[in-house]
């Protein structure tokens, strides 16, 4: 894909992360539309003059409708019926795309399938990551169709130096130039955020009280939680080495080594739950705990992932958050008890002002 195409898709992805002032469904308007956990339908003959982003829902563009903007869909299916016109780029993450109308722009699909019916017309390029394009014989695509293209590796031969003899039957030394598109790094961060967000939604269904206690430890005692995490980071290698040397404690060492990444994951999800709840309050919305936990974790991991791409110092925010998350999970024993110094129910009490 061209660099200009990638930049447009990245800008389109920003619609999924940054909320806009308007978030209305089922009616045409002249503003960008961002929806969470809802379906969007642009009815027959209507026009949307703006970009559209839907998180956790389906999009249906009915016959003879028109969209003058880009479309981003996360975790749903997109249907573009015959006679429609999409004047912008399309990005679908974890869903399928069916087109019988016209798209004047590029299309990127992550982890899904694209079906181009016989009446489809795509005036642009199509790229898939973890999916494929099924094109009917009469469907038209003016650009290139790329399915799961790996990085290109060019190995040109180095020419001989002037005047230097070449040994017989000796191959020239190759110069390996690895051309890796930086978009793969961004896709890796996005995939990690999606996977952890799904796990977060599952944990929110069964371990909501435990996540609340761990989040309470992070919010009320972040420095103590970070100290716990730093202590574990320093002492754990020594403890594991001692266990391995004794041979008998090797199974215990394996269990402890497994508990540390689980503690990190549990703490990250607890922090993501807090982020999701505060985000919902900031936009004056009331979300179910599963939605707020999943979205908050996705947003947290996405921000951390993008920070990790910053050279030299990008690892610092990720390390700090990781230490606090591990420490909070250990302090609360994976949310089975309140943090040290906080009694049950004390955090919810409010002391009335003096008369």
Short mmCIF file of C-alpha atoms in Angstrom, two decimals:
data_model
loop_
_atom_site.label_atom_id
_atom_site.label_comp_id
_atom_site.label_asym_id
_atom_site.label_seq_id
_atom_site.Cartn_x
_atom_site.Cartn_y
_atom_site.Cartn_z
CA UNK A 1 0.00 0.00 0.00
CA UNK A 2 1.14 3.54 -0.63
CA UNK A 3 2.24 5.73 2.27
CA UNK A 4 -0.59 8.17 1.57
CA UNK A 5 -3.08 5.35 1.87
CA UNK A 6 -1.63 4.25 5.21
CA UNK A 7 -1.79 7.80 6.56
CA UNK A 8 -5.46 8.08 5.60
CA UNK A 9 -6.24 4.78 7.31
CA UNK A 10 -4.41 5.90 10.47
CA UNK A 11 -6.43 9.10 10.52
CA UNK A 12 -9.55 7.01 10.05
CA UNK A 13 -8.53 4.81 12.99
CA UNK A 14 -8.37 7.92 15.18
CA UNK A 15 -12.17 8.12 14.91
CA UNK A 16 -12.34 4.95 17.00
CA UNK A 17 -10.18 6.44 19.73
CA UNK A 18 -11.12 10.11 20.03
CA UNK A 19 -14.81 10.86 20.65
CA UNK A 20 -16.47 13.64 18.71
CA UNK A 21 -19.19 15.99 19.82
CA UNK A 22 -21.93 14.32 17.82
CA UNK A 23 -22.94 10.65 18.18
CA UNK A 24 -26.29 10.12 16.52
CA UNK A 25 -27.59 7.02 14.74
CA UNK A 26 -30.24 6.29 12.15
CA UNK A 27 -30.46 9.90 10.85
CA UNK A 28 -28.43 11.70 8.18
CA UNK A 29 -26.34 14.66 9.34
CA UNK A 30 -23.42 16.86 8.37
CA UNK A 31 -21.09 15.76 11.17
CA UNK A 32 -18.89 12.80 11.98
CA UNK A 33 -20.70 9.94 13.74
CA UNK A 34 -19.11 7.79 16.47
CA UNK A 35 -21.14 5.00 18.12
CA UNK A 36 -20.26 2.45 20.81
CA UNK A 37 -22.20 -0.81 21.07
CA UNK A 38 -24.90 0.27 18.61
CA UNK A 39 -25.86 -0.53 15.02
CA UNK A 40 -25.98 2.17 12.37
CA UNK A 41 -28.29 2.23 9.36
CA UNK A 42 -28.25 4.84 6.62
CA UNK A 43 -31.69 4.49 5.08
CA UNK A 44 -32.50 4.32 1.38
CA UNK A 45 -31.78 7.53 -0.49
CA UNK A 46 -30.27 9.36 2.51
CA UNK A 47 -26.87 11.10 2.63
CA UNK A 48 -24.28 11.28 5.40
CA UNK A 49 -21.87 14.19 4.96
CA UNK A 50 -19.17 13.12 7.38
CA UNK A 51 -17.10 10.20 8.56
CA UNK A 52 -18.59 7.21 10.40
CA UNK A 53 -17.02 5.06 13.14
CA UNK A 54 -18.85 2.23 14.97
CA UNK A 55 -17.37 0.23 17.86
CA UNK A 56 -19.04 -3.13 18.54
CA UNK A 57 -21.96 -2.85 16.12
CA UNK A 58 -23.00 -3.37 12.49
CA UNK A 59 -23.30 -0.84 9.68
CA UNK A 60 -25.86 -1.05 6.88
CA UNK A 61 -25.80 1.40 3.97
CA UNK A 62 -29.07 0.86 2.14
CA UNK A 63 -29.89 1.25 -1.54
CA UNK A 64 -29.15 4.61 -3.22
CA UNK A 65 -27.68 6.09 0.00
CA UNK A 66 -24.46 8.14 -0.05
CA UNK A 67 -21.62 8.66 2.44
CA UNK A 68 -19.27 11.59 1.84
CA UNK A 69 -16.56 10.54 4.29
CA UNK A 70 -14.56 7.60 5.58
CA UNK A 71 -15.96 4.58 7.45
CA UNK A 72 -14.28 2.72 10.34
CA UNK A 73 -15.89 -0.35 11.89
CA UNK A 74 -14.57 -2.34 14.86
CA UNK A 75 -16.03 -5.75 15.69
CA UNK A 76 -19.01 -5.85 13.32
CA UNK A 77 -20.17 -6.35 9.73
CA UNK A 78 -20.52 -3.70 7.05
CA UNK A 79 -23.06 -4.00 4.22
CA UNK A 80 -23.08 -1.60 1.25
CA UNK A 81 -26.10 -2.21 -0.97
CA UNK A 82 -26.55 -1.66 -4.70
CA UNK A 83 -26.73 1.93 -5.92
CA UNK A 84 -24.86 3.36 -2.93
CA UNK A 85 -21.78 5.58 -3.16
CA UNK A 86 -19.07 5.72 -0.48
CA UNK A 87 -16.79 8.67 -1.18
CA UNK A 88 -14.00 7.87 1.25
CA UNK A 89 -11.78 5.13 2.67
CA UNK A 90 -13.07 2.08 4.58
CA UNK A 91 -11.37 0.25 7.48
CA UNK A 92 -12.94 -2.86 9.05
CA UNK A 93 -11.38 -4.48 12.14
CA UNK A 94 -12.55 -7.98 13.08
CA UNK A 95 -15.58 -8.08 10.79
CA UNK A 96 -16.80 -8.83 7.26
CA UNK A 97 -17.52 -6.46 4.39
CA UNK A 98 -20.13 -6.99 1.67
CA UNK A 99 -20.24 -4.53 -1.24
CA UNK A 100 -22.74 -4.36 -4.07
CA UNK A 101 -22.43 -0.61 -4.58
CA UNK A 102 -19.61 1.86 -5.34
CA UNK A 103 -16.63 2.81 -3.16
CA UNK A 104 -14.41 5.70 -4.20
CA UNK A 105 -11.48 5.10 -1.87
CA UNK A 106 -9.13 2.52 -0.41
CA UNK A 107 -10.26 -0.45 1.74
CA UNK A 108 -8.34 -2.11 4.59
CA UNK A 109 -9.67 -5.19 6.41
CA UNK A 110 -8.10 -6.67 9.57
CA UNK A 111 -9.14 -10.23 10.43
CA UNK A 112 -12.18 -10.45 8.17
CA UNK A 113 -13.49 -11.23 4.70
CA UNK A 114 -14.52 -8.94 1.85
CA UNK A 115 -17.22 -10.02 -0.61
CA UNK A 116 -17.48 -8.02 -3.82
CA UNK A 117 -20.75 -8.74 -5.62
CA UNK A 118 -21.11 -8.51 -9.39
CA UNK A 119 -22.33 -4.88 -9.26
CA UNK A 120 -19.49 -3.69 -6.97
CA UNK A 121 -17.14 -0.94 -8.17
CA UNK A 122 -14.04 -0.12 -6.10
CA UNK A 123 -12.07 2.90 -7.30
CA UNK A 124 -9.01 2.31 -5.11
CA UNK A 125 -6.80 -0.34 -3.51
CA UNK A 126 -7.84 -3.22 -1.21
CA UNK A 127 -5.57 -4.72 1.46
CA UNK A 128 -6.37 -7.48 3.95
CA UNK A 129 -4.49 -8.64 7.05
CA UNK A 130 -5.62 -12.06 8.29
CA UNK A 131 -8.39 -12.35 5.70
CA UNK A 132 -9.11 -12.44 1.99
CA UNK A 133 -11.14 -10.86 -0.81
CA UNK A 134 -13.80 -12.84 -2.69
CA UNK A 135 -14.52 -11.06 -5.97
CA UNK A 136 -17.40 -11.89 -8.30
CA UNK A 137 -16.49 -12.12 -12.01
CA UNK A 138 -18.18 -8.82 -12.92
CA UNK A 139 -16.97 -6.86 -9.87
CA UNK A 140 -14.50 -4.09 -10.78
CA UNK A 141 -11.46 -2.92 -8.79
CA UNK A 142 -9.33 -0.16 -10.37
CA UNK A 143 -6.47 -0.52 -7.88
CA UNK A 144 -4.48 -3.42 -6.45
CA UNK A 145 -5.80 -6.22 -4.23
CA UNK A 146 -3.29 -7.31 -1.55
CA UNK A 147 -3.95 -10.35 0.63
CA UNK A 148 -1.68 -10.79 3.68
CA UNK A 149 1.46 -9.42 2.03
CA UNK A 150 4.59 -10.12 4.12
CA UNK A 151 7.48 -7.65 4.34
CA UNK A 152 9.65 -7.56 1.21
CA UNK A 153 13.26 -8.73 1.57
CA UNK A 154 15.63 -7.66 -1.20
CA UNK A 155 19.04 -9.35 -1.46
CA UNK A 156 21.03 -7.63 -4.20
CA UNK A 157 24.61 -8.70 -4.84
CA UNK A 158 27.45 -6.33 -3.97
CA UNK A 159 29.57 -5.45 -7.02
CA UNK A 160 33.27 -6.24 -6.90
CA UNK A 161 35.67 -3.48 -5.92
CA UNK A 162 37.66 -2.02 -8.85
CA UNK A 163 40.79 -4.03 -9.53
CA UNK A 164 40.09 -6.68 -6.90
CA UNK A 165 40.25 -10.26 -8.22
CA UNK A 166 37.28 -12.51 -7.65
CA UNK A 167 38.03 -16.06 -6.50
CA UNK A 168 36.72 -18.68 -8.88
CA UNK A 169 33.33 -20.14 -8.00
CA UNK A 170 33.07 -17.80 -4.97
CA UNK A 171 29.64 -16.16 -4.58
CA UNK A 172 29.55 -12.42 -4.03
CA UNK A 173 28.66 -11.26 -0.50
CA UNK A 174 24.97 -10.33 -0.38
CA UNK A 175 23.70 -7.08 1.05
CA UNK A 176 20.39 -7.86 2.76
CA UNK A 177 18.04 -4.92 2.83
CA UNK A 178 14.98 -5.66 4.91
CA UNK A 179 12.14 -3.37 3.90
CA UNK A 180 9.64 -3.60 6.77
CA UNK A 181 6.59 -1.40 6.64
CA UNK A 182 6.20 0.43 10.01
CA UNK A 183 2.46 -0.16 9.71
CA UNK A 184 3.10 -3.76 10.87
CA UNK A 185 4.21 -2.42 14.28
CA UNK A 186 1.01 -0.43 14.58
CA UNK A 187 -1.04 -3.45 13.56
CA UNK A 188 0.73 -5.53 16.24
CA UNK A 189 -0.13 -3.00 18.95
CA UNK A 190 -3.73 -2.86 17.76
CA UNK A 191 -4.04 -6.66 17.74
CA UNK A 192 -2.67 -6.89 21.29
CA UNK A 193 -5.14 -4.25 22.47
CA UNK A 194 -8.04 -6.14 20.89
CA UNK A 195 -7.08 -9.50 22.43
CA UNK A 196 -6.63 -8.06 25.93
CA UNK A 197 -9.90 -6.11 25.63
CA UNK A 198 -11.77 -9.33 24.82
CA UNK A 199 -10.22 -11.03 27.87
CA UNK A 200 -11.19 -7.99 29.96
CA UNK A 201 -14.84 -8.29 28.93
CA UNK A 202 -14.85 -11.96 29.92
CA UNK A 203 -13.31 -11.23 33.32
CA UNK A 204 -15.81 -8.43 33.90
CA UNK A 205 -18.63 -10.97 33.59
CA UNK A 206 -17.32 -13.23 36.37
CA UNK A 207 -14.83 -11.26 38.49
CA UNK A 208 -16.33 -7.79 38.77
CA UNK A 209 -15.84 -7.40 42.60
CA UNK A 210 -12.24 -8.58 42.35
CA UNK A 211 -11.50 -6.09 39.60
CA UNK A 212 -13.09 -3.32 41.69
CA UNK A 213 -10.78 -4.06 44.64
CA UNK A 214 -7.69 -4.12 42.44
CA UNK A 215 -8.68 -0.88 40.71
CA UNK A 216 -9.28 0.69 44.12
CA UNK A 217 -5.73 -0.23 45.11
CA UNK A 218 -4.34 1.38 41.95
CA UNK A 219 -6.33 4.60 42.39
CA UNK A 220 -5.83 5.04 46.14
CA UNK A 221 -2.33 3.61 46.60
CA UNK A 222 -0.46 3.90 43.25
CA UNK A 223 2.97 4.45 44.85
CA UNK A 224 2.60 1.50 47.20
CA UNK A 225 1.39 -0.68 44.31
CA UNK A 226 4.35 0.43 42.21
CA UNK A 227 6.71 -0.38 45.10
CA UNK A 228 5.24 -3.87 45.35
CA UNK A 229 5.71 -4.34 41.63
CA UNK A 230 9.32 -3.07 41.72
CA UNK A 231 10.12 -5.38 44.64
CA UNK A 232 8.71 -8.34 42.73
CA UNK A 233 10.70 -7.38 39.64
CA UNK A 234 13.95 -7.25 41.64
CA UNK A 235 13.43 -10.24 43.95
CA UNK A 236 11.67 -12.64 41.59
CA UNK A 237 14.70 -13.64 39.44
CA UNK A 238 16.73 -14.45 42.56
CA UNK A 239 13.87 -16.45 44.10
CA UNK A 240 13.31 -18.40 40.87
CA UNK A 241 17.02 -19.18 40.60
CA UNK A 242 17.06 -20.56 44.16
CA UNK A 243 13.99 -22.70 43.46
CA UNK A 244 15.52 -24.11 40.28
CA UNK A 245 18.82 -24.94 42.01
CA UNK A 246 17.00 -26.94 44.70
CA UNK A 247 15.38 -29.08 41.93
CA UNK A 248 12.51 -30.06 44.23
CA UNK A 249 11.00 -26.57 43.93
CA UNK A 250 11.12 -26.46 40.13
CA UNK A 251 7.31 -27.00 39.85
CA UNK A 252 6.79 -24.16 42.32
CA UNK A 253 9.09 -21.94 40.25
CA UNK A 254 7.05 -22.72 37.15
CA UNK A 255 3.82 -21.76 38.93
CA UNK A 256 5.31 -18.52 40.26
CA UNK A 257 6.65 -17.62 36.82
CA UNK A 258 3.15 -18.14 35.41
CA UNK A 259 1.47 -16.05 38.13
CA UNK A 260 3.50 -12.92 37.34
CA UNK A 261 2.15 -12.38 33.79
CA UNK A 262 -1.33 -13.26 35.07
CA UNK A 263 -0.93 -10.60 37.77
CA UNK A 264 0.12 -8.10 35.08
CA UNK A 265 -2.92 -8.98 32.96
CA UNK A 266 -5.33 -8.79 35.91
CA UNK A 267 -3.93 -5.44 37.02
CA UNK A 268 -4.03 -4.00 33.50
CA UNK A 269 -7.68 -5.01 33.14
CA UNK A 270 -8.54 -3.50 36.54
CA UNK A 271 -6.89 -0.23 35.47
CA UNK A 272 -8.68 -0.43 32.13
CA UNK A 273 -11.99 -0.77 33.96
CA UNK A 274 -11.25 2.47 35.81
CA UNK A 275 -10.31 4.18 32.53
CA UNK A 276 -13.53 3.01 30.88
CA UNK A 277 -15.73 4.20 33.75
CA UNK A 278 -14.11 7.63 33.79
CA UNK A 279 -14.33 7.88 30.01
CA UNK A 280 -18.06 7.12 30.13
CA UNK A 281 -18.58 9.79 32.80
CA UNK A 282 -16.59 12.30 30.75
CA UNK A 283 -18.99 11.95 27.81
CA UNK A 284 -22.07 11.73 30.09
CA UNK A 285 -22.83 8.10 29.25
CA UNK A 286 -23.81 5.12 31.37
CA UNK A 287 -22.29 1.88 30.09
CA UNK A 288 -22.61 -1.67 31.35
CA UNK A 289 -19.50 -2.83 33.26
CA UNK A 290 -18.62 -5.26 30.46
CA UNK A 291 -18.60 -2.49 27.83
CA UNK A 292 -16.73 0.04 29.98
CA UNK A 293 -14.12 -2.54 31.02
CA UNK A 294 -13.55 -3.76 27.46
CA UNK A 295 -13.36 -0.30 25.93
CA UNK A 296 -11.23 1.12 28.76
CA UNK A 297 -8.75 -1.75 28.48
CA UNK A 298 -8.61 -1.39 24.69
CA UNK A 299 -8.00 2.36 24.97
CA UNK A 300 -5.36 1.90 27.69
CA UNK A 301 -3.44 -0.75 25.74
CA UNK A 302 -3.67 1.27 22.54
CA UNK A 303 -2.22 4.38 24.19
CA UNK A 304 0.54 2.36 25.87
CA UNK A 305 1.29 0.58 22.60
CA UNK A 306 1.65 3.83 20.67
CA UNK A 307 3.91 5.22 23.40
CA UNK A 308 6.13 2.14 23.07
CA UNK A 309 6.79 3.14 19.45
CA UNK A 310 8.59 6.29 20.64
CA UNK A 311 12.36 5.63 20.44
CA UNK A 312 14.47 5.42 23.62
CA UNK A 313 11.85 6.57 26.16
CA UNK A 314 8.72 4.83 24.85
CA UNK A 315 9.17 1.87 27.21
CA UNK A 316 9.00 4.01 30.38
CA UNK A 317 5.18 4.54 30.55
CA UNK A 318 4.60 0.86 29.78
CA UNK A 319 7.03 -0.20 32.51
CA UNK A 320 5.47 2.11 35.11
CA UNK A 321 1.95 0.93 34.33
CA UNK A 322 3.13 -2.70 34.39
CA UNK A 323 4.79 -2.35 37.81
CA UNK A 324 1.70 -0.68 39.31
CA UNK A 325 -0.59 -3.31 37.78
CA UNK A 326 1.44 -6.26 39.07
CA UNK A 327 1.80 -4.65 42.50
CA UNK A 328 -1.93 -3.97 42.84
CA UNK A 329 -2.81 -7.54 41.86
CA UNK A 330 -0.36 -8.91 44.46
CA UNK A 331 -1.50 -6.47 47.18
CA UNK A 332 -5.08 -7.61 46.79
CA UNK A 333 -4.28 -11.26 46.01
CA UNK A 334 -6.00 -10.91 42.63
CA UNK A 335 -8.81 -8.86 44.16
CA UNK A 336 -9.78 -11.38 46.84
CA UNK A 337 -9.08 -8.87 49.64
CA UNK A 338 -8.92 -5.13 50.14
CA UNK A 339 -5.53 -3.39 49.89
CA UNK A 340 -3.57 -3.09 53.14
CA UNK A 341 -4.79 -0.14 55.19
CA UNK A 342 -8.23 -0.01 53.55
CA UNK A 343 -11.04 -1.60 55.50
CA UNK A 344 -14.11 -3.06 53.76
CA UNK A 345 -16.70 -0.37 53.12
CA UNK A 346 -14.52 2.49 54.33
CA UNK A 347 -13.87 3.77 50.82
CA UNK A 348 -17.57 4.21 50.18
CA UNK A 349 -18.31 6.23 53.34
CA UNK A 350 -18.76 9.98 53.07
CA UNK A 351 -18.20 12.20 56.14
CA UNK A 352 -20.76 15.01 56.22
CA UNK A 353 -19.43 18.54 56.65
CA UNK A 354 -19.58 20.10 60.09
CA UNK A 355 -22.63 22.20 60.80
#
